[in-house]
Coordinates of C-alpha atoms and ligand atoms in Angstrom, one line a residue:
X1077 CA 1.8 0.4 -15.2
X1078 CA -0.5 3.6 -15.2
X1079 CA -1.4 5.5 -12.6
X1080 CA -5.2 6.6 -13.1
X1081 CA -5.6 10.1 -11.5
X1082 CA -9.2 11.0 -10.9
X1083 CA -10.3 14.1 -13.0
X1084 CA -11.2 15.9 -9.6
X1085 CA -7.6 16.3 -8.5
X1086 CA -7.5 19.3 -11.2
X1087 CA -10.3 21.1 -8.9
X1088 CA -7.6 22.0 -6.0
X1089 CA -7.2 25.8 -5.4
X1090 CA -4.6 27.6 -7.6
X1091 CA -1.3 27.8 -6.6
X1092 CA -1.4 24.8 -4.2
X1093 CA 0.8 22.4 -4.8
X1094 CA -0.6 18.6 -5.6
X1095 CA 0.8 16.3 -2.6
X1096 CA 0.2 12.8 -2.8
X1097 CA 0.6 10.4 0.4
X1098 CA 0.5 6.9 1.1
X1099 CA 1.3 4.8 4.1
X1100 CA 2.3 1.1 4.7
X1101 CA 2.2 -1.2 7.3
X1102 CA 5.9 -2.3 8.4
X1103 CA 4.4 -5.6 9.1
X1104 CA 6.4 -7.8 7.0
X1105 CA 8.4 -8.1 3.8
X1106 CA 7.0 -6.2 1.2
X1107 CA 5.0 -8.7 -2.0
X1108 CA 4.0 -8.3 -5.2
X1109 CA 0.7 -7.2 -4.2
X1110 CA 2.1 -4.0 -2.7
X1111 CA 4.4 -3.7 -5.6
X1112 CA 2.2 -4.1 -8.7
X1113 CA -1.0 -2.3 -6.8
X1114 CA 0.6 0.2 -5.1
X1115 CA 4.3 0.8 -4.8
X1116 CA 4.7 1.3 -8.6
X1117 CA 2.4 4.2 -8.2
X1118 CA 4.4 5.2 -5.5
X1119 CA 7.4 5.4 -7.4
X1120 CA 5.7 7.1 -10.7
X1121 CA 4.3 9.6 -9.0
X1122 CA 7.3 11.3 -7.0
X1123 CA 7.8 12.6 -10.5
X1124 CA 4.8 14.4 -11.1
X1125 CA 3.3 15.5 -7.2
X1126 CA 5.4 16.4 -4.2
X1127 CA 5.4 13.0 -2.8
X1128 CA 5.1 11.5 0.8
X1129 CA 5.0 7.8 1.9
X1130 CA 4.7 6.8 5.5
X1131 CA 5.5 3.5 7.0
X1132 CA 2.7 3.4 9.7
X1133 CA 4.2 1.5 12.8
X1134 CA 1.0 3.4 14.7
X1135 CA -1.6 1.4 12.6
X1136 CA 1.3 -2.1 12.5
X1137 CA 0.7 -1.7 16.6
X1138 CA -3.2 -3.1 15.7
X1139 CA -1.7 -6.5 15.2
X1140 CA 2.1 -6.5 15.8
X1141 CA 2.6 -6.4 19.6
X1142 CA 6.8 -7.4 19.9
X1143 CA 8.7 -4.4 19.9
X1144 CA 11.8 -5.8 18.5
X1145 CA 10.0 -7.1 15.4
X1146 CA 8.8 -3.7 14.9
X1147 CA 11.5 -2.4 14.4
X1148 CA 13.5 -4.6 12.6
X1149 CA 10.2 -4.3 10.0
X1150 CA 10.0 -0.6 9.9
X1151 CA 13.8 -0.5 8.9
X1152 CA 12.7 -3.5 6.8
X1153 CA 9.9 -1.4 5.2
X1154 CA 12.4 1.2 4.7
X1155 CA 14.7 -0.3 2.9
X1156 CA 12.3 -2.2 0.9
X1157 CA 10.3 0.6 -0.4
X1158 CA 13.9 2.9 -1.3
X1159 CA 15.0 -0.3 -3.2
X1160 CA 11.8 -1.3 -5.7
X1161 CA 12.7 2.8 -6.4
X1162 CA 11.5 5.1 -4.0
X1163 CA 14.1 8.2 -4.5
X1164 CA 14.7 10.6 -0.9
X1165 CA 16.1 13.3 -3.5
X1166 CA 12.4 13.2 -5.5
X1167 CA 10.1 11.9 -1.8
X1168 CA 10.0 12.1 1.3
X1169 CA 9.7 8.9 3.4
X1170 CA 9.3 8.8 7.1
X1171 CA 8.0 6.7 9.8
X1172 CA 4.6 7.7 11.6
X1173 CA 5.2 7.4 15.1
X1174 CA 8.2 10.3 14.3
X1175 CA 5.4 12.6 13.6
X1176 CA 3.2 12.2 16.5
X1177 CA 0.7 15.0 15.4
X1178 CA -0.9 12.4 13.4
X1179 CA -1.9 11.1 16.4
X1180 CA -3.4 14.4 18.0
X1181 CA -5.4 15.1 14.4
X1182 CA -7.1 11.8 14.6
X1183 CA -8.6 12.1 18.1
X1184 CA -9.6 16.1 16.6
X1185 CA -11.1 13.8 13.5
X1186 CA -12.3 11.5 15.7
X1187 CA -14.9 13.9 17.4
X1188 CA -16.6 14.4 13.8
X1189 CA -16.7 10.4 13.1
X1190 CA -19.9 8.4 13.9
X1191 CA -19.0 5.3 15.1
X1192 CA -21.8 3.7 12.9
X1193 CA -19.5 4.4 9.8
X1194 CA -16.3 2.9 11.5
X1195 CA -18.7 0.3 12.2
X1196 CA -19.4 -1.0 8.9
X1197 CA -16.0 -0.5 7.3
X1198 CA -15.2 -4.3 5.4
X1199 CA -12.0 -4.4 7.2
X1200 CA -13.3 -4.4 10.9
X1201 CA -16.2 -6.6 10.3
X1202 CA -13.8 -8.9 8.1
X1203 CA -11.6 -8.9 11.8
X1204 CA -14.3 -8.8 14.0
X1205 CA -15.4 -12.1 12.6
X1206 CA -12.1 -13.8 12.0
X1207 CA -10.9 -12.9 15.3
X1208 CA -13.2 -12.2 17.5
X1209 CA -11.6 -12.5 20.9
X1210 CA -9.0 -10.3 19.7
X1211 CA -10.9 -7.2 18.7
X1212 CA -8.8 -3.8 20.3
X1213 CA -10.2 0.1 19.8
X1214 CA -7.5 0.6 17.4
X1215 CA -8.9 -1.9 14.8
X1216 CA -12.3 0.6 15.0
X1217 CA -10.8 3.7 14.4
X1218 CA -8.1 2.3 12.5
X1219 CA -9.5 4.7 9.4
X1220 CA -9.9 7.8 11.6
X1221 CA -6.1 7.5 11.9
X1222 CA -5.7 6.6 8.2
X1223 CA -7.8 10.0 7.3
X1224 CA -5.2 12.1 9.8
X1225 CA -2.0 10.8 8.0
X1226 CA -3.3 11.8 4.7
X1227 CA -5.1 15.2 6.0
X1228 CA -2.6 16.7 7.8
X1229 CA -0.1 17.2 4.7
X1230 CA -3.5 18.1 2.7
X1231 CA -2.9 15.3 0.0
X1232 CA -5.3 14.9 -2.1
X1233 CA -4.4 12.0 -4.3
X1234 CA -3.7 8.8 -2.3
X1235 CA -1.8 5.6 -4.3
X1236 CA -3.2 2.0 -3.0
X1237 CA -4.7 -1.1 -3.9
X1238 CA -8.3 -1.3 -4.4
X1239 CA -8.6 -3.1 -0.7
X1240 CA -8.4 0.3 0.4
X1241 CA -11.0 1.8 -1.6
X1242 CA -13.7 1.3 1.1
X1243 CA -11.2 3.1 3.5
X1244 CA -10.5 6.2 1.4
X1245 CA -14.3 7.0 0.9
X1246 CA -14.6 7.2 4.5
X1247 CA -11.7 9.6 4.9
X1248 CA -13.7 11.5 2.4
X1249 CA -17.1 11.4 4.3
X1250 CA -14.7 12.2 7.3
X1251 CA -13.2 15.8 5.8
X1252 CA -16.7 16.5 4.7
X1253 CA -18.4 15.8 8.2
X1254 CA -15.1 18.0 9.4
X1255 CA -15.7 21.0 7.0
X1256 CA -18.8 21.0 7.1
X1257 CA -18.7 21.7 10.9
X1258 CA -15.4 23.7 10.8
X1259 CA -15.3 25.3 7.4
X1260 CA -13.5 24.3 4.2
X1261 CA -10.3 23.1 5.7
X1262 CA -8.5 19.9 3.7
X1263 CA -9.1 18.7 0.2
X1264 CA -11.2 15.6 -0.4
X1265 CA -8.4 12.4 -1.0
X1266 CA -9.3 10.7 -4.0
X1267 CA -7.6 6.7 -4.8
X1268 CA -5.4 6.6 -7.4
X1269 CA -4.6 3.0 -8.6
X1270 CA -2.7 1.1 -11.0
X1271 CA -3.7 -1.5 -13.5
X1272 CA -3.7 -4.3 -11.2
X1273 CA -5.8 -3.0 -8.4
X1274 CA -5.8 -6.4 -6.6
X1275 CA -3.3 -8.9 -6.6
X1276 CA -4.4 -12.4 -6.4
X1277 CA -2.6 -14.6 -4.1
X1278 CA -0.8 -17.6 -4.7
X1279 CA -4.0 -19.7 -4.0
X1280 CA -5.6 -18.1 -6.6
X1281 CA -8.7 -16.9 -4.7
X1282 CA -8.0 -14.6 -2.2
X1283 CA -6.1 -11.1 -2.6
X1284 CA -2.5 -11.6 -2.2
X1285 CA -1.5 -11.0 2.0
X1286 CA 0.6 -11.6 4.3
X1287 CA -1.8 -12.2 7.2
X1288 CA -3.1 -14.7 4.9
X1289 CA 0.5 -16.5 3.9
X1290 CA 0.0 -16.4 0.0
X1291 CA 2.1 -14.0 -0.9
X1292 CA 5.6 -13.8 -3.6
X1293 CA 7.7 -11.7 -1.2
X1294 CA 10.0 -9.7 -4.4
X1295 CA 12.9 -9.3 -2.5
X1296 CA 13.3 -12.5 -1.1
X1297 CA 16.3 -14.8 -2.4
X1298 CA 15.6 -16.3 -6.1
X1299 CA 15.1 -19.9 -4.5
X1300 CA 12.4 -18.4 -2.5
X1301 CA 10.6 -16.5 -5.3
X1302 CA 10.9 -20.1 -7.7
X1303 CA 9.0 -21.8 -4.1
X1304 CA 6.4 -19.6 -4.0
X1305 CA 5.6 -19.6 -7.6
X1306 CA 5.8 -23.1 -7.8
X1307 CA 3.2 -23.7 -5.2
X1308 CA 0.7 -21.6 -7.3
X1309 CA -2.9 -22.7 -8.0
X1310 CA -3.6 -22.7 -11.6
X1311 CA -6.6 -23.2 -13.9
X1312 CA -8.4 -25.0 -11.2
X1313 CA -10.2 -26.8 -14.6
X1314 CA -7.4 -27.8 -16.2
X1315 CA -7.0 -31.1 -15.2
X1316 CA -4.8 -33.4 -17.7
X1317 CA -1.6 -31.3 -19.8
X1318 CA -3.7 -32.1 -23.0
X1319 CA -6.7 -30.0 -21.5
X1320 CA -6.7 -26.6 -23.1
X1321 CA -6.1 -23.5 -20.8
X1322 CA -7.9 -20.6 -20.1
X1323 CA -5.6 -17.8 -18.9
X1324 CA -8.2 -15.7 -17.7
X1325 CA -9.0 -18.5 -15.1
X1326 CA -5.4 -18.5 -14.1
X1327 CA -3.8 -16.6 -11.8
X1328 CA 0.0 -17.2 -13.4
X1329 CA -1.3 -16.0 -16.6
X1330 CA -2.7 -13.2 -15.2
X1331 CA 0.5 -12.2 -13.5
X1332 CA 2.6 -12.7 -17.1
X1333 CA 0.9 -9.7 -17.9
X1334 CA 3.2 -7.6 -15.8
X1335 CA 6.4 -9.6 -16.2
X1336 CA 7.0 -8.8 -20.6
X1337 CA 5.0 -8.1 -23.9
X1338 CA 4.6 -11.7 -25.1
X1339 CA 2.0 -12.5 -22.7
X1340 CA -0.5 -13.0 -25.5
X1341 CA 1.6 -15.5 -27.2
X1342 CA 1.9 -17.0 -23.5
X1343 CA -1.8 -17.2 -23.5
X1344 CA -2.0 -18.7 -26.7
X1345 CA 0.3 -21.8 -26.1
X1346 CA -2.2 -22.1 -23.1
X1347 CA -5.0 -22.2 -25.0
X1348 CA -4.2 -24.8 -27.4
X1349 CA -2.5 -26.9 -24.8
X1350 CA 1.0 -26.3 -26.5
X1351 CA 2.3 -25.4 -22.8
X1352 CA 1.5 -26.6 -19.6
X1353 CA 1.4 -24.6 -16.1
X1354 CA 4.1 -26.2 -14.9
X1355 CA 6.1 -24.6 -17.7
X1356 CA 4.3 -20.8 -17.2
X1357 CA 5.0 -21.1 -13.5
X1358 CA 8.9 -21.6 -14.2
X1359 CA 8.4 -18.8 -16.7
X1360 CA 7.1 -17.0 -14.3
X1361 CA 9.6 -17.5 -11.8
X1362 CA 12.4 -16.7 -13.9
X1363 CA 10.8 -13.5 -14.7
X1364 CA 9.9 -12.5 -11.5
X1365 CA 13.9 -13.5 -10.0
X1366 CA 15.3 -11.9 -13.0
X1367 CA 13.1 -8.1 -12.6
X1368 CA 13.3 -7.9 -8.7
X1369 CA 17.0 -8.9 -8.7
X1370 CA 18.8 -4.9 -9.5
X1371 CA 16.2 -4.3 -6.5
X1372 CA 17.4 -7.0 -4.3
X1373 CA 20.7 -6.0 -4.6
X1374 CA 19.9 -2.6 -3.6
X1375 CA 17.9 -3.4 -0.9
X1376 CA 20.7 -6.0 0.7
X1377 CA 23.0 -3.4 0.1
X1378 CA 20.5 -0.8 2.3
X1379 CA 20.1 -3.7 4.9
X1380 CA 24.3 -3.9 5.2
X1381 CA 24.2 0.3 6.3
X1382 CA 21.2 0.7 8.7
X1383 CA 22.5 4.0 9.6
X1384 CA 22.1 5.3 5.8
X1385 CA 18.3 4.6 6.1
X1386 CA 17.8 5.9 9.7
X1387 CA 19.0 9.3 8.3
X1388 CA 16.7 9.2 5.3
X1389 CA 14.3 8.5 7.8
X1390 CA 15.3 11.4 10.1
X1391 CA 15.6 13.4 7.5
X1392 CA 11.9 12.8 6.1
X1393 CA 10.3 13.4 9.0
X1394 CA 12.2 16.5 9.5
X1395 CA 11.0 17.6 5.9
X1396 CA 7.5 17.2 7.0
X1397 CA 7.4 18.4 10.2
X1398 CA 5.9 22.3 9.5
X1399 CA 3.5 21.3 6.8
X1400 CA 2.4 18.7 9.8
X1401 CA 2.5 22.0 12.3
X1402 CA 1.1 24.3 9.8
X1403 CA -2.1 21.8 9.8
X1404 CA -2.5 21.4 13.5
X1405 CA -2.1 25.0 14.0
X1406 CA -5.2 26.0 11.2
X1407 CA -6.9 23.5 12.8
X1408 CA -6.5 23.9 16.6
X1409 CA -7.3 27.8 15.8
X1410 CA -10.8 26.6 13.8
X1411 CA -12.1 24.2 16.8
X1412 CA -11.3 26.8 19.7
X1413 CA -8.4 25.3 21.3
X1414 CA -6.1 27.5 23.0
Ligands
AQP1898 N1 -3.0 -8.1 -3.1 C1 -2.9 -6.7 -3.3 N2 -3.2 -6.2 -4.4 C2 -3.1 -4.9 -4.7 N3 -2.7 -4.0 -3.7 C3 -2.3 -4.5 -2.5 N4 -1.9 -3.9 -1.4 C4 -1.7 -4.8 -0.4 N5 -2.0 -6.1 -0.9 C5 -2.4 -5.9 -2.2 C6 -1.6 -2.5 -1.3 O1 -0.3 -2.3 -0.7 C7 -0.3 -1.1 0.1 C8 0.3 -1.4 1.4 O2 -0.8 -2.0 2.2 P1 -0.8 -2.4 3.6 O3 0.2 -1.7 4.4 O4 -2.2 -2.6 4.1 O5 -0.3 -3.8 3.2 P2 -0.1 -5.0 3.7 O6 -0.3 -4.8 5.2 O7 1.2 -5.4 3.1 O8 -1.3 -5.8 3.1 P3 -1.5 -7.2 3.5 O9 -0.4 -8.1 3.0 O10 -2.9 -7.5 3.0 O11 -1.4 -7.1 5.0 P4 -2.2 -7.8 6.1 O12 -2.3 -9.2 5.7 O13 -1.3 -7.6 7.4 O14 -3.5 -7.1 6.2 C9 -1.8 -0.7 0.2 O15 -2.0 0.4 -0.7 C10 -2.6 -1.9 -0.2 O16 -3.8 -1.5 -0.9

């Protein structure tokens, strides 16, 4: 899996240290569209940058309104993200809401932010049409928010799925309109993404989400993971065994691609109809069981000592707390608050 870093994360300043960030919603179990497009990245990176990942319960609060639920999926989140490898000794990883400057830096961002461009964002016209009766101000300025939690640690190399793309260049236009106004204050974020930018679901046409139930949740029991593959649409042309395959046109082959070496031999015994998708999809399966299980072990193992990941929690948000304070103070000063 490689992590593609944008040439223009060479042009910070001398002497300042590269930070990456990246948040995630606590607003389920984590899939193998967060791994594959984001969380490997995640985990490749607190090797090379001085690393921070935030599970965002402020931007889960746009759609997640029982309390209870929200915090059994932050701790969830938690534990999730420390087993597919996230390290506390080589990160930091903390929850949002224990950092409420975020919160004071986007309504600070916010005052430099047409509403036009919040306005157009994919996501919020993508909600505003699927759910229209349920429309709150936090789904607008959803990205305002996003643009604080990456700003305030000045991180300029943000790892996510392509989804997000659209998000990150307005968190760019949004430090431009802000230095521009205020003077050269935070680096411009730039996407950094893996090889599989967008995960395909497991109905083979939209990306893989959980708001749209088509997701392979990776730490799930092996009988769940088998379920889930199972119920995979194929080669949507491929109608009889005997029909030739075209793994390009199928989403299971796709995913082979991530899951050993031999996925051109896989293709091959597609192509000439020497295997059928029911036989990939049990590969598949087996695969998937067989690399997430050292991980599911850890993570069930986390999930037994909840106290051992509310002190990494703690902890992390105690680590970030003066860069966080250092921000707000540069930019109090530059906007004339007293
Ligand atoms: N299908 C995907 N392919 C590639 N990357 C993905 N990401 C999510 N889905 C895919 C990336 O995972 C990170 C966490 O994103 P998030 O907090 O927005 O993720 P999510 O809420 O888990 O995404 P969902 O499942 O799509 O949630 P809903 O349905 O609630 O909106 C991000 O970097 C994201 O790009």
């Amino acid at each position: 899996m490689t992590a593609t870093v944008p040439d223009s994360a060479a042009k910070l300043p001398e002497g300042v240290a590269l930070r990456t960030f990246s948040g995630i919603q606590p607003s389920g179990v984590a899939h193998l569209g967060n791994d594959l497009g984001a969380i490997r990245n995640y985990v490749r990176l607190q090797d090379e940058y001085e690393a921070i990942y935030c599970i965002v319960d402020y931007h889960a609060l746009t759609s997640t309104h029982d309390p209870q639920l929200l915090r059994t999926n932050t701790r969830d989140m938690a534990a999730s993200l420390l087993a597919l490898g996230l390290d506390p000794e080589r990160c930091t990883l903390f929850v949002q809401s224990h950092r409420p400057e975020h919160t004071e830096l986007a309504w600070l961002l916010a005052t430099v932010t047409p509403v036009s461009w919040l306005e157009r964002t994919p996501t919020y016209k993508e909600k505003r049409e699927s759910q229209p009766d349920d429309i709150n101000h936090g789904l607008l300025t959803y990205p305002v928010l996003q643009a604080a939690d990456i700003v305030i640690y000045k991180a300029s190399l943000v790892p996510v799925g392509k989804d997000q793309a659209a998000h990150l260049e307005l968190s760019r236009e949004i430090v431009r309109s802000f230095n521009n106004r205020y003077g050269e204050t935070f680096p411009e974020p730039q996407a950094v993404f893996t090889d599989a930018p967008t995960v395909i679901g497991t109905d083979g046409v939209r990306k893989m989400s959980k708001s749209v139930g088509n997701t392979i949740e990776v730490l799930a029991a092996p009988d769940v993971i088998r379920k889930q593959v199972t119920s995979m649409v194929t080669d949507t042309q491929r109608i009889l065994r005997t029909d030739p395959g075209r793994p390009e046109g199928c989403n299971v082959c796709q995913l082979q691609r991530f899951f050993g070496d031999d996925y051109e031999e896989l293709w091959d015994g597609e192509r000439t109809a020497r295997t059928g998708c029911v036989d990939m999809k049990r590969l598949l399966a087996e695969r998937i069981v067989a690399h997430y299980a050292p991980a599911r072990e850890r993570y069930l193992e986390l999930m037994a000592h909840p106290e051992r990941i509310d002190e990494i929690l703690a902890a992390g948000a105690e680590r970030v707390a003066p860069w966080a304070a250092e921000t707000m103070a540069e930019v109090r000063e530059k906007m004339g608050l007293r």
